[in-house]
Coordinates of C-alpha atoms in Angstrom, one line a residue:
X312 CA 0.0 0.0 0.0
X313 CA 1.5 3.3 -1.0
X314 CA 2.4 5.7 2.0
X315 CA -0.6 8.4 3.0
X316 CA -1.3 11.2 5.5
X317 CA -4.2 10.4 8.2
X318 CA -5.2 13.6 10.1
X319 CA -8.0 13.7 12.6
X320 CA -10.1 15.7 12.1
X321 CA -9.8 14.5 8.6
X322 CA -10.4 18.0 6.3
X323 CA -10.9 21.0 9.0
X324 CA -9.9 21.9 12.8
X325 CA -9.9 25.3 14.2
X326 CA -7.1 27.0 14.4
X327 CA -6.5 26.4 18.2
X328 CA -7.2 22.9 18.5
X329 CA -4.8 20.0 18.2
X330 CA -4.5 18.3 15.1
X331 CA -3.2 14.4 14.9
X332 CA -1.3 13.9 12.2
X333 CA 0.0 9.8 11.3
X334 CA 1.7 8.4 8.1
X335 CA 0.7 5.0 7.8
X336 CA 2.5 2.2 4.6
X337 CA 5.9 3.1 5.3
X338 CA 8.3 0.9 5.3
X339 CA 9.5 -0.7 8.8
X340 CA 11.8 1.6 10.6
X341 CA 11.5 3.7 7.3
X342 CA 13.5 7.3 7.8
X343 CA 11.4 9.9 6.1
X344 CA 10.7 13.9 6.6
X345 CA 7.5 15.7 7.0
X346 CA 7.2 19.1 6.0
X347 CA 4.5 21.6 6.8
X348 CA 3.8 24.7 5.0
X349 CA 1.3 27.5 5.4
X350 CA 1.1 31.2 3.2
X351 CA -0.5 34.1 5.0
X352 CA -2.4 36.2 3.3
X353 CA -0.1 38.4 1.5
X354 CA 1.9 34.8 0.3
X355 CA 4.5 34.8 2.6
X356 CA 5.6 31.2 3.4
X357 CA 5.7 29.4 6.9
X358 CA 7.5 26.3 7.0
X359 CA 9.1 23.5 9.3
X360 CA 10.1 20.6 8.9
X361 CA 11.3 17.1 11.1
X362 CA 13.0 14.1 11.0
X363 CA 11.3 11.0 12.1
X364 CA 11.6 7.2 11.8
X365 CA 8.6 4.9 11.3
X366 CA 8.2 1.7 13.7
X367 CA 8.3 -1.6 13.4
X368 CA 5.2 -2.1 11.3
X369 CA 5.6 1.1 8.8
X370 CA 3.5 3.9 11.4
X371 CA 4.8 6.9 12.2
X372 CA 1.8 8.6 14.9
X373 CA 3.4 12.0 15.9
X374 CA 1.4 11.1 18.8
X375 CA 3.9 8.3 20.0
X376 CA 7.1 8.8 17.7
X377 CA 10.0 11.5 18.3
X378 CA 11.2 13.9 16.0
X379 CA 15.1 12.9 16.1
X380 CA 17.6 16.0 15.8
X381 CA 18.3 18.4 13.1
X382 CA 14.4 19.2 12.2
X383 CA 12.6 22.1 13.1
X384 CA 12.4 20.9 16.6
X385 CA 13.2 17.6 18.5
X386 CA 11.6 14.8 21.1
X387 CA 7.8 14.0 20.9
X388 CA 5.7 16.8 20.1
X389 CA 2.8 15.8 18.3
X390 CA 2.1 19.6 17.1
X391 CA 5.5 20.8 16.5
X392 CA 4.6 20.3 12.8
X393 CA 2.4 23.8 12.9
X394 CA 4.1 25.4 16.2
X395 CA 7.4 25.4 14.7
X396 CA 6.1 27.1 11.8
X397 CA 8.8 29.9 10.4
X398 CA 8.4 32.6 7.9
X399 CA 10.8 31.8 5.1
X400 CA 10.7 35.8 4.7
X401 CA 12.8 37.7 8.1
X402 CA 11.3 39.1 10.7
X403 CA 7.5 38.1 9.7
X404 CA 5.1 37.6 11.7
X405 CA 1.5 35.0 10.9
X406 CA -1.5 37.3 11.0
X407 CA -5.0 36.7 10.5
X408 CA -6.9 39.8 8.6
X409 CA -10.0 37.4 7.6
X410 CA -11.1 35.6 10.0
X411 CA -14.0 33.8 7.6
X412 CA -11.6 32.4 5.7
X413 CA -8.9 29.4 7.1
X414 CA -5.6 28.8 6.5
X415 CA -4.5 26.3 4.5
X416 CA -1.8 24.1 5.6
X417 CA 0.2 21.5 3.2
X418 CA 2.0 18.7 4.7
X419 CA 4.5 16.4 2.5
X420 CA 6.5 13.3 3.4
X421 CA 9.8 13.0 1.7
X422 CA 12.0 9.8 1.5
X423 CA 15.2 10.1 4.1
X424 CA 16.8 12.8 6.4
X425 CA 18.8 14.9 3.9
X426 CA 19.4 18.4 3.4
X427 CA 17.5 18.1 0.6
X428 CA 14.3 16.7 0.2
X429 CA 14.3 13.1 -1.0
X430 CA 11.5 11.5 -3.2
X431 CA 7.9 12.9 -2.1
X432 CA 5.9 10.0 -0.8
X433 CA 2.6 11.6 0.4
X434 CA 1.2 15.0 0.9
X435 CA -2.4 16.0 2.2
X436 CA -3.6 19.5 3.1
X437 CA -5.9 20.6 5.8
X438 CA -8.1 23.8 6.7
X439 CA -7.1 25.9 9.8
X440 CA -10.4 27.7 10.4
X441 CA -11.3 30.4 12.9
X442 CA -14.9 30.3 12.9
X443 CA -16.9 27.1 13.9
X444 CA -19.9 26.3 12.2
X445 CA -23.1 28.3 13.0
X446 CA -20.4 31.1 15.0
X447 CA -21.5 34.6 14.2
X448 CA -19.8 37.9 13.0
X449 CA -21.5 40.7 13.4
X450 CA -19.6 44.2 12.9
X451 CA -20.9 47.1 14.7
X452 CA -21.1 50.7 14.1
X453 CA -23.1 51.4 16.9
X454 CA -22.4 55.4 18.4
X455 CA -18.8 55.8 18.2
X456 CA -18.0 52.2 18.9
X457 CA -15.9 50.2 15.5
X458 CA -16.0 46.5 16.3
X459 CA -16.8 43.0 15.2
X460 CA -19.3 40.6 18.0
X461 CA -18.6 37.5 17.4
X462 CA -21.7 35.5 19.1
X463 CA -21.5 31.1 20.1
X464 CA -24.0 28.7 18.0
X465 CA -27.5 29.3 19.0
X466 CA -29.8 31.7 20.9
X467 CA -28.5 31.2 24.6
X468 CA -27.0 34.1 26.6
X469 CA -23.3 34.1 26.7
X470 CA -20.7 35.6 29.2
X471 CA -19.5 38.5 27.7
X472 CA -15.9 39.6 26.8
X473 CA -14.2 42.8 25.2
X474 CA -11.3 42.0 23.5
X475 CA -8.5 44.7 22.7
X476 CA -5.1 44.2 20.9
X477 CA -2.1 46.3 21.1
X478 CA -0.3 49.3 19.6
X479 CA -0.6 49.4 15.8
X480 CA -3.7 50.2 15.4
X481 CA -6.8 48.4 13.4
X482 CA -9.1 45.8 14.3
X483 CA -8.0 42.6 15.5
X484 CA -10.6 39.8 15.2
X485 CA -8.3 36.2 15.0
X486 CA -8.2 35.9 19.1
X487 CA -12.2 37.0 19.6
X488 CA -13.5 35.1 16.5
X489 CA -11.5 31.7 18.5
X490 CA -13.1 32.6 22.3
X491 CA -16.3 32.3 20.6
X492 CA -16.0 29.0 19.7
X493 CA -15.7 28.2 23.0
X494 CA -19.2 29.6 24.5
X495 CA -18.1 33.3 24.9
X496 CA -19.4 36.7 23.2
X497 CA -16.7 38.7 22.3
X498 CA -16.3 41.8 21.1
X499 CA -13.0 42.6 19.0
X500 CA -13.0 46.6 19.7
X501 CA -10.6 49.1 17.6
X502 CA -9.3 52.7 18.9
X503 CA -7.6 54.1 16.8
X504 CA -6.6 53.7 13.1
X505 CA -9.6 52.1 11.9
X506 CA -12.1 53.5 9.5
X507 CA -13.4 57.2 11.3
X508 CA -11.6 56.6 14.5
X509 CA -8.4 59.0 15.0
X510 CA -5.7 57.9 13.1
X511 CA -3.1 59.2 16.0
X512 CA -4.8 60.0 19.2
X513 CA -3.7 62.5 21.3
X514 CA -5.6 61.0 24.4
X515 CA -7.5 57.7 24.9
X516 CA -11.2 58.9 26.1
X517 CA -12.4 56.1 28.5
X518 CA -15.8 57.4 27.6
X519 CA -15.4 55.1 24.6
X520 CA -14.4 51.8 26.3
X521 CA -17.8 52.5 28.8
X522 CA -19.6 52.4 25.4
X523 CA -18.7 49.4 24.8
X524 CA -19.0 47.8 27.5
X525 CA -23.1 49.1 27.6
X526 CA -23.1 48.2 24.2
X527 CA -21.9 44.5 25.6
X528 CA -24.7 44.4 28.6
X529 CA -27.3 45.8 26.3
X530 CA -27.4 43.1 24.1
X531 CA -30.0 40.8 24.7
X532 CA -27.2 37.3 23.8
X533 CA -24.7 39.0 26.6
X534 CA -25.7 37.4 30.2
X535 CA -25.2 40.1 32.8
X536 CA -24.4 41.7 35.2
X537 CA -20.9 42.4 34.3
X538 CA -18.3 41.8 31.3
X539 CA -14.8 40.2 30.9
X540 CA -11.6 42.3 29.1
X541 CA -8.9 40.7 27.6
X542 CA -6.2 42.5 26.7
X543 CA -2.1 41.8 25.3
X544 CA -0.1 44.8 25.7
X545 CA -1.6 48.6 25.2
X546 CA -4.7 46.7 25.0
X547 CA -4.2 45.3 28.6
X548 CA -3.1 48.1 29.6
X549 CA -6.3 50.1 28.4
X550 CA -8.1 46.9 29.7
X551 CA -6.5 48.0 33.2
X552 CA -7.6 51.7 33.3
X553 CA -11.3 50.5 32.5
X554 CA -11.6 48.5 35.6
X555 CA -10.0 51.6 37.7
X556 CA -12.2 54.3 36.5
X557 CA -15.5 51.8 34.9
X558 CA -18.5 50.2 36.5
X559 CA -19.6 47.0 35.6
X560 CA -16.0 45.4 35.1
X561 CA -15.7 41.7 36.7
X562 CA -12.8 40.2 35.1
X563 CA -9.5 41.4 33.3
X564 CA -7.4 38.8 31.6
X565 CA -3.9 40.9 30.9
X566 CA -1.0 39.5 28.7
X567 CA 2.2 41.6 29.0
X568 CA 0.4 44.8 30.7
X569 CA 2.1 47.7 31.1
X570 CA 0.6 49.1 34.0
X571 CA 1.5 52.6 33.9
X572 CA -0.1 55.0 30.5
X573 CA 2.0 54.6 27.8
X574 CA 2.9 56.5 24.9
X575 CA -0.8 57.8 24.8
X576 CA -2.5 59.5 28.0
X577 CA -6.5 58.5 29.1
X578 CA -8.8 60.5 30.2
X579 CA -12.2 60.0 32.6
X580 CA -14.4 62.9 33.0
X581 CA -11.9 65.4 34.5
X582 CA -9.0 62.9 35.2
X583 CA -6.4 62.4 32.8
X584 CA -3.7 59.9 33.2
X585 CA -0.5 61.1 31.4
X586 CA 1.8 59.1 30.4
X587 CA 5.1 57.9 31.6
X588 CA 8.4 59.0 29.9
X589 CA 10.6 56.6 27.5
X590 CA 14.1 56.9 27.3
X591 CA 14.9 55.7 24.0
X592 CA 18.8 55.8 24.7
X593 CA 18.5 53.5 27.3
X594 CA 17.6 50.6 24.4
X595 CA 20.7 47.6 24.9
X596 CA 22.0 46.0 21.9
X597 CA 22.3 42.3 22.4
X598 CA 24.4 39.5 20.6
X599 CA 22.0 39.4 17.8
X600 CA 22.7 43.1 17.0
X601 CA 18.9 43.6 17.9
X602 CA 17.8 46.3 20.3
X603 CA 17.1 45.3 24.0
X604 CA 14.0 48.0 25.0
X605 CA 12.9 46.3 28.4
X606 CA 14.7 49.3 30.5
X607 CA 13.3 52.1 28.6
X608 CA 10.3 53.2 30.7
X609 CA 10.5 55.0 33.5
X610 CA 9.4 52.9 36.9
X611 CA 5.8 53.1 37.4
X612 CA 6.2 52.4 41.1
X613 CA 8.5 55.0 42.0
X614 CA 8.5 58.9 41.2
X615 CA 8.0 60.2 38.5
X616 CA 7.2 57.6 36.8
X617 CA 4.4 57.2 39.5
X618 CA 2.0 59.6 38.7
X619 CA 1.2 57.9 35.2
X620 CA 0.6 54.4 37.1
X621 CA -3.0 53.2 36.6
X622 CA -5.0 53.0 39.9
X623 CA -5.5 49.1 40.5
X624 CA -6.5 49.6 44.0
X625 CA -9.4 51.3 42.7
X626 CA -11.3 48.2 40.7
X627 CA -13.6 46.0 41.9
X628 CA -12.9 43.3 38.9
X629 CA -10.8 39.8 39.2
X630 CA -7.2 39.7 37.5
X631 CA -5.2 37.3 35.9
X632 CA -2.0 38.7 35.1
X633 CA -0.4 36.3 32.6
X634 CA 3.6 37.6 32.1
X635 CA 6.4 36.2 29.8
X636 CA 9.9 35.8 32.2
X637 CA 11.2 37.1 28.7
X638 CA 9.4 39.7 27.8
X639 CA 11.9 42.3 26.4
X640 CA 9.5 45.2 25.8
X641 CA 7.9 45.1 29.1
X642 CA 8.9 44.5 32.4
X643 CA 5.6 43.1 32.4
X644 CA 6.2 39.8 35.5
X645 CA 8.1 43.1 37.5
X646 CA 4.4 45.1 37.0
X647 CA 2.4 42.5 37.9
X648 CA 4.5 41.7 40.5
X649 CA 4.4 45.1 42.2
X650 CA 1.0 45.7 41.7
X651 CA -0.6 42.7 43.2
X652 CA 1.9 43.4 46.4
X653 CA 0.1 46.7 46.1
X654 CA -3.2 45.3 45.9
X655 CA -2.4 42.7 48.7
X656 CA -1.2 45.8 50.8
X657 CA -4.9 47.3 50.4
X658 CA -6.2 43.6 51.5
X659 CA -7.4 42.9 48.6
X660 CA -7.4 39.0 47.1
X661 CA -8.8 39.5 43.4
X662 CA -5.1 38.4 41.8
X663 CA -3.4 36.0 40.5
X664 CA 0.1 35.9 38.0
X665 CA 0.8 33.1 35.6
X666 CA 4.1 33.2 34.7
X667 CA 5.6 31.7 31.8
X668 CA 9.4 30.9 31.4
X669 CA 11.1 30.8 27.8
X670 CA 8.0 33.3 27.1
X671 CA 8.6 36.7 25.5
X672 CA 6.1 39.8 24.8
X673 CA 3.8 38.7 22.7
X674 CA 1.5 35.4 23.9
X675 CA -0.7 34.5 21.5
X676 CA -3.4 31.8 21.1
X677 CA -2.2 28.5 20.3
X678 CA -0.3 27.5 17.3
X679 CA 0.9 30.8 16.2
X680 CA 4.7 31.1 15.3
X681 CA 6.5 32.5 17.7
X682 CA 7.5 36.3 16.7
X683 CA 10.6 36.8 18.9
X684 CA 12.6 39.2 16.8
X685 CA 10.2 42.3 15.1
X686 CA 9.5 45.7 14.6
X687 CA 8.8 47.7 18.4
X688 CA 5.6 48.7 18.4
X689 CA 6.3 52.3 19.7
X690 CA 10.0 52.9 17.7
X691 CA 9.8 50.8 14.8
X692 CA 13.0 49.7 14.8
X693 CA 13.9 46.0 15.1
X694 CA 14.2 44.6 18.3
X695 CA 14.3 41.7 20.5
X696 CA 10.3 40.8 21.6
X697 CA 11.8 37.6 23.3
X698 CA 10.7 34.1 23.5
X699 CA 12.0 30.6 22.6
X700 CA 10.3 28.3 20.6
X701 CA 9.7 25.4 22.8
X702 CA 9.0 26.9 25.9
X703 CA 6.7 29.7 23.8
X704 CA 4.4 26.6 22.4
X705 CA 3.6 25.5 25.6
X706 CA 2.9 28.9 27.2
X707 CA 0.4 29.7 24.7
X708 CA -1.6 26.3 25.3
X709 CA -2.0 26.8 28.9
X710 CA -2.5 31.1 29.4
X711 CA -5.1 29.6 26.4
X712 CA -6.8 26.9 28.6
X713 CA -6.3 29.4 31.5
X714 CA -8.3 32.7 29.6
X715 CA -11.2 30.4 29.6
X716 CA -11.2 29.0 33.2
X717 CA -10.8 32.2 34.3
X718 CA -13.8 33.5 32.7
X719 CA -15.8 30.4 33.0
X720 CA -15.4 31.4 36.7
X721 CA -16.0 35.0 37.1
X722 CA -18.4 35.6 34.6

């Protein structure tokens, strides 16, 4: 029987989900080489590829085989296949602009363990989808608010969540479009640089976040009394000042948060946050002749850096402060550190940091590439983000798993 791919699901899996991938009609102890590829929507190529050896009866299950040295990665790892994924272009990072439509992702099986490939044997593709079936996206224009709702199967009531991305603008929709699969209504909400919103701010008006969050609590699919936030970066950070200064808040899931205003002041009424100052000299070069900007802001817990720190103490909401140990934009495990002892100082209990070794600024959902060396978001110049590959792959599945626990809980 001539060698073939078996992948369960067979033709489709969501993006986030594990995938088992098997070769089956090798030859016994047969030394072949998978490949995986994937293009992005521009065409860029992502690409790994391992070395593997089939047992005794001509199967090679991911699931129970080891890659063996000088792939893409080593030791059994059943989806190193698509977390290893690289772009074959510098410096790129896997983004999803379309959210309806999946990636496709090619897998080949090649004869032997040399540089180049041997003899193709088998290749199969599969669909990496973001939306489940029956999953709705709604885009709203509703007051000032630019978003997409992305609403679970069915006509239930849903916990609600608002989800806000970082510096760079847009509207983000890959991470909300996948919570909804799992039972949540979220709310992918832009702030600047999308259609009429300003294209450079020169505050952030909390005003608009409350919107949306009575947009969220008005919607007859969004159970009540209160909303989730999860935020990565500026976004957590914005995610942060609503539960100081906004009703209604009961849970903020933060990756990477700065905790101080950055780069953009908010505003509340008559308050106003500014923002703390960056010293762009104070950027390291490391070995890989890429700038180091984790020492660049000034210390939000001590003065003057201070003033611009967002008032924790102040919300009522849950945290989960989820922090890579290698986060080289933020100091973002020192923030969270400080600010729960802050919190714990006021008596308060409504904490908790997950930590992630090996993990650098940006934690995304599972199965995304890690992007360890890109452009900063605030100087656009290249720089170290941080992260290693291994360690990074198994971050992203658990602060995944954890996301939803934690708002399976509170809301």
């Amino acid at each position: 029987m001539a060698p073939s791919i078996r992948l369960s699901p067979a033709a489709r899996s969501l993006f986030d989900e594990p995938l088992a991938i098997a070769v089956q009609g090798l030859g016994p102890r047969q030394q072949v080489t998978l490949r995986t590829s994937l293009r992005d929507e521009t065409g860029e190529l992502f690409q790994a590829s391992a070395r593997y050896q089939a047992g005794d009866d001509g199967e090679l299950d991911l699931a129970r085989c080891p890659a063996l040295p000088g792939g893409s990665f080593a030791g059994l790892e059943p989806m190193g296949p698509l977390w290893a994924l690289q772009p074959q272009k510098p410096f790129w990072r896997l983004v999803k602009r379309d959210v309806q439509s999946p990636f496709l992702l090619q897998l080949e099986v090649f004869e032997g363990h040399g540089e180049r490939p041997g003899r193709l044997l088998a290749r199969a593709q599969h669909e990496r989808a973001f939306l489940r079936d029956g999953v709705r996206r709604v885009p709203v224009r509703a007051g000032r608010i630019r978003a997409t709702l992305f609403l679970p199967p069915g006509e239930d009531i849903f916990p609600g969540i608002i989800d806000i991305h970082g510096l760079g603008g847009g509207l983000f929709e890959p991470r909300a479009s996948l919570l909804a699969n799992h039972g949540f209504a979220t709310l992918a909400l832009a702030y600047y640089q999308f259609e009429d919103l300003p294209q450079e701010p020169k505050e952030l008006q909390l005003e608009y976040f409350e919107e949306a969050v009575n947009y969220m609590l008005q919607h007859p699919q969004v159970k009540g009394p209160g909303v989730g936030l999860l935020g990565f970066s500026k976004g957590s950070e914005v995610c942060l000042a609503m539960a100081a200064f906004l009703k209604n808040i009961m849970a903020v899931a933060s990756l990477n948060a700065p905790v101080a205003a950055t780069c953009i002041p908010f505003s509340y009424k008559d308050k106003i946050i500014p923002t703390v100052t960056l010293y762009e000299h104070k950027a390291k070069a490391t070995n890989s002749k890429f700038l180091d900007y984790s020492d660049i802001i000034d210390d939000p817990f001590q003065a003057p850096g201070n003033q611009s720190r967002i008032p924790l103490e102040k919300a009522e909401a849950r945290f989960l402060f989820m922090v890579g140990q290698d986060d080289r934009v933020v100091k973002s495990e020192y923030y969270a550190t400080e600010v729960c002892k802050l919190l714990q100082a006021q008596g308060k209990e409504n904490f908790q940091i997950l930590s992630y070794p090996g993990t650098g600024h940006c934690i995304d959902p599972p199965f995304f590439p890690l992007y360890h060396i890109g452009s900063h978001p605030v100087f656009h110049k290249r720089a170290v983000l941080g992260g290693e590959l291994g360690a990074y792959s198994k971050a992203q599945v658990h602060a995944w798993s954890q996301i939803q626990a934690f708002f399976k809980k509170y809301l």
